[in-house]
Coordinates of C-alpha atoms and ligand atoms in Angstrom, one line a residue:
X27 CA 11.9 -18.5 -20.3
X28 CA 13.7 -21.0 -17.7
X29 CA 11.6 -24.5 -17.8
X30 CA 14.1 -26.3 -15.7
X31 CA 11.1 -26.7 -13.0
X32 CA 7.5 -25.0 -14.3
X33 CA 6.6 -26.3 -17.8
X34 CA 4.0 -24.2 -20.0
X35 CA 2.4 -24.8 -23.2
X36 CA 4.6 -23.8 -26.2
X37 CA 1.2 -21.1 -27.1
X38 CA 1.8 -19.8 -23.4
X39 CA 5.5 -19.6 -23.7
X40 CA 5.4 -17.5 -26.6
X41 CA 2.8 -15.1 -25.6
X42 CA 5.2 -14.9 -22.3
X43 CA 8.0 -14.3 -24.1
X44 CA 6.5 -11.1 -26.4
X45 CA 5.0 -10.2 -22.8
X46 CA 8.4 -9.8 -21.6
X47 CA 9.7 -8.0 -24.7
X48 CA 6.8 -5.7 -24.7
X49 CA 6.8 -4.0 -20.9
X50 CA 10.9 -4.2 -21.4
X51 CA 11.1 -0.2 -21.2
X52 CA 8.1 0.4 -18.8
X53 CA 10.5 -2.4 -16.3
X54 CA 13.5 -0.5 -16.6
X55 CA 11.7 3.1 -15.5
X56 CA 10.5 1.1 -12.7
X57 CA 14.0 0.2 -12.0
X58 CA 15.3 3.5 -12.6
X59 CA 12.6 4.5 -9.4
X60 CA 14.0 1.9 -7.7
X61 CA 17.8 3.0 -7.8
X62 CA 17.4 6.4 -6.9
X63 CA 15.1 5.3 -4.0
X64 CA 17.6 2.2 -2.7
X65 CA 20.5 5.3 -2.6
X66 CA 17.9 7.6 -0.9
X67 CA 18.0 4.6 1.9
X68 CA 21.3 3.9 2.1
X69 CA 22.2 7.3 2.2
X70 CA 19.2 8.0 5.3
X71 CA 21.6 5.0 7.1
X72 CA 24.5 7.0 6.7
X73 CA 23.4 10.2 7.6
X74 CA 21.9 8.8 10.7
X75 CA 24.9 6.9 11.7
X76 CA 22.9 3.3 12.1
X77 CA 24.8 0.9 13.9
X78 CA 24.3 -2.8 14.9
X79 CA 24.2 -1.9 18.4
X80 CA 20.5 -0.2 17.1
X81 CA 19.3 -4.1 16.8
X82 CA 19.5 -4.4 20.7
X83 CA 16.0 -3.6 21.0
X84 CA 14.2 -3.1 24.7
X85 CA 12.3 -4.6 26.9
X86 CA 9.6 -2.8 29.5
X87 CA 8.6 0.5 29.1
X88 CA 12.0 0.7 26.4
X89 CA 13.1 4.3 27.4
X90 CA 15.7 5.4 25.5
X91 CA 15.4 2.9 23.3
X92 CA 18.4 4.3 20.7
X93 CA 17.3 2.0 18.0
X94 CA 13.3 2.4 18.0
X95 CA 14.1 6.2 18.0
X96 CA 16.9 5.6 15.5
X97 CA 14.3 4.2 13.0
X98 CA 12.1 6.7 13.3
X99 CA 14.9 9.3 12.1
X100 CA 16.0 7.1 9.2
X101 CA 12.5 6.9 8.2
X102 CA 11.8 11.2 8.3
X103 CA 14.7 11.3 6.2
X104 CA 13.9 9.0 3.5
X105 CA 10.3 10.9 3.6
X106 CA 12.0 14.0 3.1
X107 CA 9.8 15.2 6.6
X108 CA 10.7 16.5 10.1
X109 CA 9.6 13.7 12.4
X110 CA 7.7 9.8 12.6
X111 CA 6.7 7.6 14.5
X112 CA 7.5 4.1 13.4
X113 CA 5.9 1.4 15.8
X114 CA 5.1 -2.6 16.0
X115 CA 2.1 -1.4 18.4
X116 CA 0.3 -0.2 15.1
X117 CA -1.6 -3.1 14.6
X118 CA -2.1 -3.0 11.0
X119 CA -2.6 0.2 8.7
X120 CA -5.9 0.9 9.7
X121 CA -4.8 1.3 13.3
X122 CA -2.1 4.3 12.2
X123 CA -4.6 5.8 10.2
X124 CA -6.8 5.7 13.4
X125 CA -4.6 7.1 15.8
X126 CA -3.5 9.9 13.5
X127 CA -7.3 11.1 12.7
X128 CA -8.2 10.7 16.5
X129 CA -4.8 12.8 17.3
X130 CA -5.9 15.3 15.1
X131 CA -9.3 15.3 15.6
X132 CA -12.0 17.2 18.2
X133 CA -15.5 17.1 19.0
X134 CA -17.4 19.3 16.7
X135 CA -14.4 19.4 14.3
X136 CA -14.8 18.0 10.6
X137 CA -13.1 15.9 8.6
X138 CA -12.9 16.2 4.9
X139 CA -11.8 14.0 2.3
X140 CA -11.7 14.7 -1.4
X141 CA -11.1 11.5 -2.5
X142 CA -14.3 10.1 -2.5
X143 CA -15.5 6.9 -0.1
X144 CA -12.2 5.6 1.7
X145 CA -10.9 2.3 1.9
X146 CA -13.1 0.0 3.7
X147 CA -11.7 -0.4 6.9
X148 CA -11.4 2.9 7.6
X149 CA -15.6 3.3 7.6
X150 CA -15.6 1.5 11.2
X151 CA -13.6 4.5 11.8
X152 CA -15.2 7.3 10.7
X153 CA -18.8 5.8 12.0
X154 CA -19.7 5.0 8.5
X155 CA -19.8 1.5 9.3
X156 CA -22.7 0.7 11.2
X157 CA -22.5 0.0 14.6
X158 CA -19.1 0.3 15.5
X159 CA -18.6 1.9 19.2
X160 CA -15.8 4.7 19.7
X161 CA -15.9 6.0 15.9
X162 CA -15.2 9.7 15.2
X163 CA -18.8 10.3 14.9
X164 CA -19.4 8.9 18.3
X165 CA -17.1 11.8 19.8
X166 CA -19.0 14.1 17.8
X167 CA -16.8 14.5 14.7
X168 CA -17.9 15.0 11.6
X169 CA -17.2 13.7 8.6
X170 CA -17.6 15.4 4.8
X171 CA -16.9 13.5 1.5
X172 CA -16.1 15.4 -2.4
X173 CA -16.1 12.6 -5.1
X174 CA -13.4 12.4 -7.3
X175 CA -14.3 13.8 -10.9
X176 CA -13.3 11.9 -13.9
X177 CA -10.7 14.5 -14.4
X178 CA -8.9 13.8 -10.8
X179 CA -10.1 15.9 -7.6
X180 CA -12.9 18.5 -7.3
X181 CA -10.1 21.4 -6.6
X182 CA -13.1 24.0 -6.7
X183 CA -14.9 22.1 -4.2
X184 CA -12.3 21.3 -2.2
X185 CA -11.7 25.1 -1.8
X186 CA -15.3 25.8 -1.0
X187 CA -15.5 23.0 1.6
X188 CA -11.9 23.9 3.1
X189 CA -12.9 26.6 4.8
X190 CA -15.3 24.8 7.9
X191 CA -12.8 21.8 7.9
X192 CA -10.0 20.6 10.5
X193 CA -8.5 18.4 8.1
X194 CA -8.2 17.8 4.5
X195 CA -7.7 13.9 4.1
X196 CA -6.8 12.4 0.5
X197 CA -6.5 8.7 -0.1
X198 CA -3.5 7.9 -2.6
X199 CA -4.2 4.5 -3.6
X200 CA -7.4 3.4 -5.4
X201 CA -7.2 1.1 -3.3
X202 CA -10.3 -1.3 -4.8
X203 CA -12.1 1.7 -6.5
X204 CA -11.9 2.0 -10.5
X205 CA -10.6 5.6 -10.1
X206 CA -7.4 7.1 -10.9
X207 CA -4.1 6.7 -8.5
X208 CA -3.4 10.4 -7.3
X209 CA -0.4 12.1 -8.7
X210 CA 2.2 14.0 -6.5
X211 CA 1.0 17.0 -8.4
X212 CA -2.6 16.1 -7.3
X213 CA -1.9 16.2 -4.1
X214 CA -0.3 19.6 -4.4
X215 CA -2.8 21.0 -6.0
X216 CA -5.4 19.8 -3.4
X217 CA -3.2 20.6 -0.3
X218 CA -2.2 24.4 -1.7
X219 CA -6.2 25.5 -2.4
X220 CA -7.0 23.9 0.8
X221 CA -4.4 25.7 2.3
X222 CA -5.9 29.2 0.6
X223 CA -8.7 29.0 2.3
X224 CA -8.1 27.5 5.6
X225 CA -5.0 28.4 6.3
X226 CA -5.2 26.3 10.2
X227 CA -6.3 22.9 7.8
X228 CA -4.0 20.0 8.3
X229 CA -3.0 17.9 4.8
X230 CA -3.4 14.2 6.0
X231 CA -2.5 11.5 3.4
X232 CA -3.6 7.6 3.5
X233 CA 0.1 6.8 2.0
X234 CA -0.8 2.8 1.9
X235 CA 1.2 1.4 -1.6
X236 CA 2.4 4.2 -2.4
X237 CA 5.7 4.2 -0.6
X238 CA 8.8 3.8 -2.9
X239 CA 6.4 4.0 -5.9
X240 CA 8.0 7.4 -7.5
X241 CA 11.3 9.1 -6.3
X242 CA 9.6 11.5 -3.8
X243 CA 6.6 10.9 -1.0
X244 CA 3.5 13.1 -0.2
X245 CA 5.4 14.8 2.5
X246 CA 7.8 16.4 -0.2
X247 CA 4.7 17.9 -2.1
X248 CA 2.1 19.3 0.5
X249 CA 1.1 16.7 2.8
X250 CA 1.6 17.4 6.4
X251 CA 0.9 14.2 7.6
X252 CA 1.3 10.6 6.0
X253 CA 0.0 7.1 6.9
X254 CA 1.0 3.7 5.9
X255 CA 1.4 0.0 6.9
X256 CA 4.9 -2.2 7.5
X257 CA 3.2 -4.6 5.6
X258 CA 2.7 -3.6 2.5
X259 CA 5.8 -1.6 0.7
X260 CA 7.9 -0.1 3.6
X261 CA 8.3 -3.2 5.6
X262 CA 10.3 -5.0 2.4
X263 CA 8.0 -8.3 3.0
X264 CA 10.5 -8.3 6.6
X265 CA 8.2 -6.5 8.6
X266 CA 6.3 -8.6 10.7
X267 CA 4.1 -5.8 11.6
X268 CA 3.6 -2.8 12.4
X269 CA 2.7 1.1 11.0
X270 CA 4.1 4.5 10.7
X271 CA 3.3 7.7 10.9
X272 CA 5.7 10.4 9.5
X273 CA 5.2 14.3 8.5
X274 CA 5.6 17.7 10.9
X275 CA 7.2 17.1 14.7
X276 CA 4.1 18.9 16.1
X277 CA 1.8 16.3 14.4
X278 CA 4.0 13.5 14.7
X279 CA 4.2 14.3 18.7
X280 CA 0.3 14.5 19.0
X281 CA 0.1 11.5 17.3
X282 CA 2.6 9.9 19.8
X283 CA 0.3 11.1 22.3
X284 CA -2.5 9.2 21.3
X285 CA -0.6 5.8 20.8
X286 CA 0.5 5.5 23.7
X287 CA -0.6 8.4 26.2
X288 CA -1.0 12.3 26.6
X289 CA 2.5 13.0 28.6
X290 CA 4.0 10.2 27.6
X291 CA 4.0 9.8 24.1
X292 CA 6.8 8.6 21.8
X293 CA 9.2 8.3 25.2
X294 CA 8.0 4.2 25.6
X295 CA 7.4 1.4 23.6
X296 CA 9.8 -1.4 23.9
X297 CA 10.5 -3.1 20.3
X298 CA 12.5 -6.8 20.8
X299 CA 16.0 -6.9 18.7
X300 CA 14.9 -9.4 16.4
X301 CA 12.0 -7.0 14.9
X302 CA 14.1 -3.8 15.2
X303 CA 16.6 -5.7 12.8
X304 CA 13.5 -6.9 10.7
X305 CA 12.3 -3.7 10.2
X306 CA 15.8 -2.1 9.6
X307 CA 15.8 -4.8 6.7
X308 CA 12.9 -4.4 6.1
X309 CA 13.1 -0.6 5.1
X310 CA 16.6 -1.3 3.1
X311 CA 14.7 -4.0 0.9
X312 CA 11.6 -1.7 0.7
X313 CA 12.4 -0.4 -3.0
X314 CA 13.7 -3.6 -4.6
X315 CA 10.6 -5.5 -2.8
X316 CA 7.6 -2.4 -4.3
X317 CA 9.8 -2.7 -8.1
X318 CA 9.1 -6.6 -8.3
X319 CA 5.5 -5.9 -7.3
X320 CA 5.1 -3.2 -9.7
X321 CA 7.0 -5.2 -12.4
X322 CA 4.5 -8.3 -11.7
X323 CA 2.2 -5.9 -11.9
X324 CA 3.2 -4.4 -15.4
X325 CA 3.6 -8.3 -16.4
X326 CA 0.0 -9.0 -15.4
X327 CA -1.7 -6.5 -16.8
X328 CA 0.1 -6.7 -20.2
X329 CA -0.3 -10.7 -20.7
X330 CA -4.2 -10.8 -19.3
X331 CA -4.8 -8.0 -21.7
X332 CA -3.2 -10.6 -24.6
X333 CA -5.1 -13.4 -23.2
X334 CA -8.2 -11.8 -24.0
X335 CA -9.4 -10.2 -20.2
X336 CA -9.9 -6.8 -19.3
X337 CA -7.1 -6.0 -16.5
X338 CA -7.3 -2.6 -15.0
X339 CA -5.1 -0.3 -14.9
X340 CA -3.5 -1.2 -18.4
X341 CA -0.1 -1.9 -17.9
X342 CA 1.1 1.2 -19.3
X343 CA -0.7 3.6 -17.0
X344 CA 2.2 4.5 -14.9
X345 CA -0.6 4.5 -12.1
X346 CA 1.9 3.2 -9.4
X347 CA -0.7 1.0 -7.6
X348 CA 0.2 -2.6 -6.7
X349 CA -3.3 -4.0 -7.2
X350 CA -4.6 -5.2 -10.6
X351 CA -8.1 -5.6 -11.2
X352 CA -8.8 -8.9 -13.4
X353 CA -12.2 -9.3 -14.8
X354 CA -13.0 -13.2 -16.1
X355 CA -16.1 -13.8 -17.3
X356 CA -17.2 -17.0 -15.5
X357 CA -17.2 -18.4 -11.9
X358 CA -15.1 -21.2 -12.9
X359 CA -12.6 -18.9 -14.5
X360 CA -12.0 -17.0 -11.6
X361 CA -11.6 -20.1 -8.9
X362 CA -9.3 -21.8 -11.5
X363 CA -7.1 -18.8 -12.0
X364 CA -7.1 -17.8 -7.9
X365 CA -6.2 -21.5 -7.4
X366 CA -3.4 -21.3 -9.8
X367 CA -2.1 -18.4 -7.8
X368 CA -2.2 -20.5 -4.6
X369 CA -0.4 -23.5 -6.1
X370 CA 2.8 -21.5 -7.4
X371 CA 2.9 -19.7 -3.9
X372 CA 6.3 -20.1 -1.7
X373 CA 4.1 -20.7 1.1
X374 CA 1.2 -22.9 1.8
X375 CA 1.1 -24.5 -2.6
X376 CA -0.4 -27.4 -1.4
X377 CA -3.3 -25.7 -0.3
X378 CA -6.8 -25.4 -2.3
X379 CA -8.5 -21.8 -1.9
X380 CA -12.4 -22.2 -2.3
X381 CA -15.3 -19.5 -1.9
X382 CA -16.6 -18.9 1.3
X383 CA -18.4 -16.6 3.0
X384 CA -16.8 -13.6 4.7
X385 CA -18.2 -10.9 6.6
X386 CA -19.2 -8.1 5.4
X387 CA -19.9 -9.1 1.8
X388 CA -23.2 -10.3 0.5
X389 CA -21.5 -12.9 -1.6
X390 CA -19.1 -15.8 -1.2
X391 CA -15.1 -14.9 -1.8
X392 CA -12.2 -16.7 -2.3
X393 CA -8.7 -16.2 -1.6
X394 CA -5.4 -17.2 -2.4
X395 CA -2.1 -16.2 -0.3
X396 CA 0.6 -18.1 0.3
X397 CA 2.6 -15.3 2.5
X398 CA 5.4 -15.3 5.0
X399 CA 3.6 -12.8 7.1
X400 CA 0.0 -13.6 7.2
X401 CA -2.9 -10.8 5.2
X402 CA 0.3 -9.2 4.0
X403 CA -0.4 -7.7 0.7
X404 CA 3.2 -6.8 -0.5
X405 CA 3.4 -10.4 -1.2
X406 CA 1.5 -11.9 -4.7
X407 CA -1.8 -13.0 -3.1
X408 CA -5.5 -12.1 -5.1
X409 CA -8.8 -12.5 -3.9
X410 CA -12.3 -12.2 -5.6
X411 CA -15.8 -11.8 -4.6
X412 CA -17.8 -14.3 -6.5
X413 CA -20.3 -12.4 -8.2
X414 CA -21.0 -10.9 -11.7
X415 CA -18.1 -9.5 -13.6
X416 CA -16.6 -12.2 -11.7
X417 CA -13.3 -9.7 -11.0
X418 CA -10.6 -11.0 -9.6
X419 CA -7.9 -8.4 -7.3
X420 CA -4.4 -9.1 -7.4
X421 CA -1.6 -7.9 -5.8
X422 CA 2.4 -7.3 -4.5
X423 CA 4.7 -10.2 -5.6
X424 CA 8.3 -10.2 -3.3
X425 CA 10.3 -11.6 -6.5
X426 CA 9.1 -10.7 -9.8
X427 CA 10.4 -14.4 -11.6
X428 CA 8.5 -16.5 -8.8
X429 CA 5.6 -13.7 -8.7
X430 CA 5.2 -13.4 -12.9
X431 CA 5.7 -17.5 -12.8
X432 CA 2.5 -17.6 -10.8
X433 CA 0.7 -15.4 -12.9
X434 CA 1.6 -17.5 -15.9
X435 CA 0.1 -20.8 -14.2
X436 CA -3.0 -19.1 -13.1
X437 CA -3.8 -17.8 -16.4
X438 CA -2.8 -21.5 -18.0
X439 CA -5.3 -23.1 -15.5
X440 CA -8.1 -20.1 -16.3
X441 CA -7.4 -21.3 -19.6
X442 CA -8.0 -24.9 -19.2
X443 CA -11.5 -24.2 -17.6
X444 CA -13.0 -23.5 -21.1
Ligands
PLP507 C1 -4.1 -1.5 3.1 C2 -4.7 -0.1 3.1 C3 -5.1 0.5 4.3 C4 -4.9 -0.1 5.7 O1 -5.3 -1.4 5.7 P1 -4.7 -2.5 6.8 O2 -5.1 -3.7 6.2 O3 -5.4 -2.1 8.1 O4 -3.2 -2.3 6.9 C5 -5.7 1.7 4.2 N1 -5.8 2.4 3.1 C6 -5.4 1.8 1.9 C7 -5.6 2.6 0.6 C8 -4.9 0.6 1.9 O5 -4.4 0.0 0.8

């Protein structure tokens, strides 16, 4: 390893290097992925003739903005899908995910998803929140859950329950949840027996980290409709902000409706030139950016697990999820190793991360980031509640010798604590 500017102990250095040696042939699949889905770009840019005069960008209501709607073509391409809707005006992902499942969704209709309890955030939405006003069960929608079997999903339920449902929404990611990452052929599976017996259900897919994962998307094996945020793996760590939405025009088009308004839909929304070029960029990074987050990753996993700690997924689950799950087995352990994350951090080193209270947890947390773009979770950040097992999640990593650097302080420091 290079020591010209972060020393290690000679211990660490060696257990690095075997590291290294080790998850050599898991690395080069993951580059393998990342080829085929860098050509798959380029060749989306080609196909839709993208020219510099697309970075002009628009002001006002930004009709006919060429570029915004250029985007939005380069993007159905690469998702192998007829239509999207690729916007700054998503606030984050949850927002998308909002205005697809409000476009989709009408009183008295239900929603059901077969991936158990969804990511947090999206429980404000669905009115599982508490008192959140304007959730889909305040318009009267309602809302059906099948939990995930240790095998993968309930396909038998999921056939029973299609039948009274509007949609059938799956969650890729395990997000924070110990449970498996869904496979393409998952997805399939689910989307053709919900299909049998409802044959008017919609296939909606939370998309978040999964984009660039594999060679193919959701979209190219049953989902209608898929979700996702510019700043996690599409945006490239460019993306300042922003969403997407991308599967069938019709969809798509109702979806438009909603973001903006019924009649106007996708026709406005003025993006500036400097983000239309960002998330251009953005897009064209997006596969080398998601490889050296699944390589730290891999890396992570693989020297925790030597160091003695129980990371989750093992690092040769080819899971494709971004986030690691690190369980230390003291309080000290975990500040020490989330503080040697914030100190090897491009952004903001010289800052010291220490728990706090944060709402909507019973406990204190702490956080490290040190991000260009602020929450974004493409780029290596890791946060931990501080309570018994004392886990620690960590996740993304723009450059996989800074990112994997990082991850070897932070351990050194954990280790220091004892
Ligand atoms: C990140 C994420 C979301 C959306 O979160 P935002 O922070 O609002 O962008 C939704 N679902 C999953 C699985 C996610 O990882």
């Amino acid at each position: 390893m290079d020591t010209a500017f972060f020393k290690f102990s000679e211990e660490l250095q060696k257990v690095n290097d075997e590291v290294l040696c080790e998850i050599a042939p898991h690395l080069a699949k993951i580059e393998k992925t990342k080829e085929h889905n860098q050509l798959k770009i380029l060749h989306s840019f080609i196909q839709n003739r993208v020219a510099l005069t697309h970075f002009a960008g628009s002001t006002g209501y930004g009709y006919g903005d060429a570029g915004r709607d250029k985007l939005a073509a380069v993007f159905a391409r690469v998702f192998g899908c007829e239509d999207a809707l690729v916007r700054t005006s998503f606030a984050s992902g949850t927002h998308a995910l909002c205005v697809a499942l409000f476009a989709l969704l009408r009183p008295g209709d239900t929603m059901l998803c077969a991936t158990g309890r969804p990511y947090d955030t999206l429980l404000g939405v669905i009115g599982l929140g508490g008192k959140t006003g304007g959730s889909l069960a305040d318009f009267g929608i309602e809302y059906r859950e099948i939990q995930m079997l240790s095998s993968g999903l309930d396909i038998d339920e999921i056939s029973r329950q299609a039948q009274n449902a509007k949609i059938l929404y799956l969650q890729r990611s395990r997000g924070y949840s110990s449970r498996g990452t869904l496979r393409h052929e998952d997805i399939k599976a689910a989307a053709d027996a919900a299909k049998t017996a409802n044959p008017n259900i919609t296939i909606v897919v939370d998309n978040c980290y999964g984009e660039f994962v594999h060679k193919t998307e959701p979209t190219q094996h049953g989902a209608e409709l898929i979700i996702g945020s510019l700043i996690k793996n599409p945006g490239g760590g460019i993306a300042p902000t922003g969403g997407y939405i991308a599967g069938k025009k019709n969809l798509v088009e109702l979806c438009a409706q909603r973001l903006t308004a019924p009649g106007v839909g996708s026709e406005v929304g003025s993006v500036s030139g400097d983000v239309l070029r960002e998330l251009y960029l953005g897009l064209y990074f997006a596969p080398a950016v998601t490889a050296e987050a699944l390589k730290t990753a891999t890396y992570a996993r693989c020297l925790l697990t030597h160091l003695g700690l129980n990371a989750t997924p093992t690092w040769r689950d080819d899971t494709g999820d971004i986030i690691t799950a690190i369980t230390m087995d003291s309080p000290e352990k975990l500040v020490a190793f989330c503080k040697g994350i914030q100190n090897l951090s491009p952004v903001d080193s010289h800052l010291t991360p220490e728990p706090a209270p944060m709402p909507g947890y019973g406990c204190d947390v702490i956080m490290a980031s040190g991000s260009f773009t602020q929450g974004s979770s493409i780029e290596l950040s890791c946060d931990a509640p501080m309570r018994a097992p004392y886990t620690a999640y960590m996740q993304g990593g723009l450059n996989f010798a800074a990112a994997r650097t990082a991850v070897l302080h932070a351990a050194e420091r954990m280790l220091q604590t004892d």
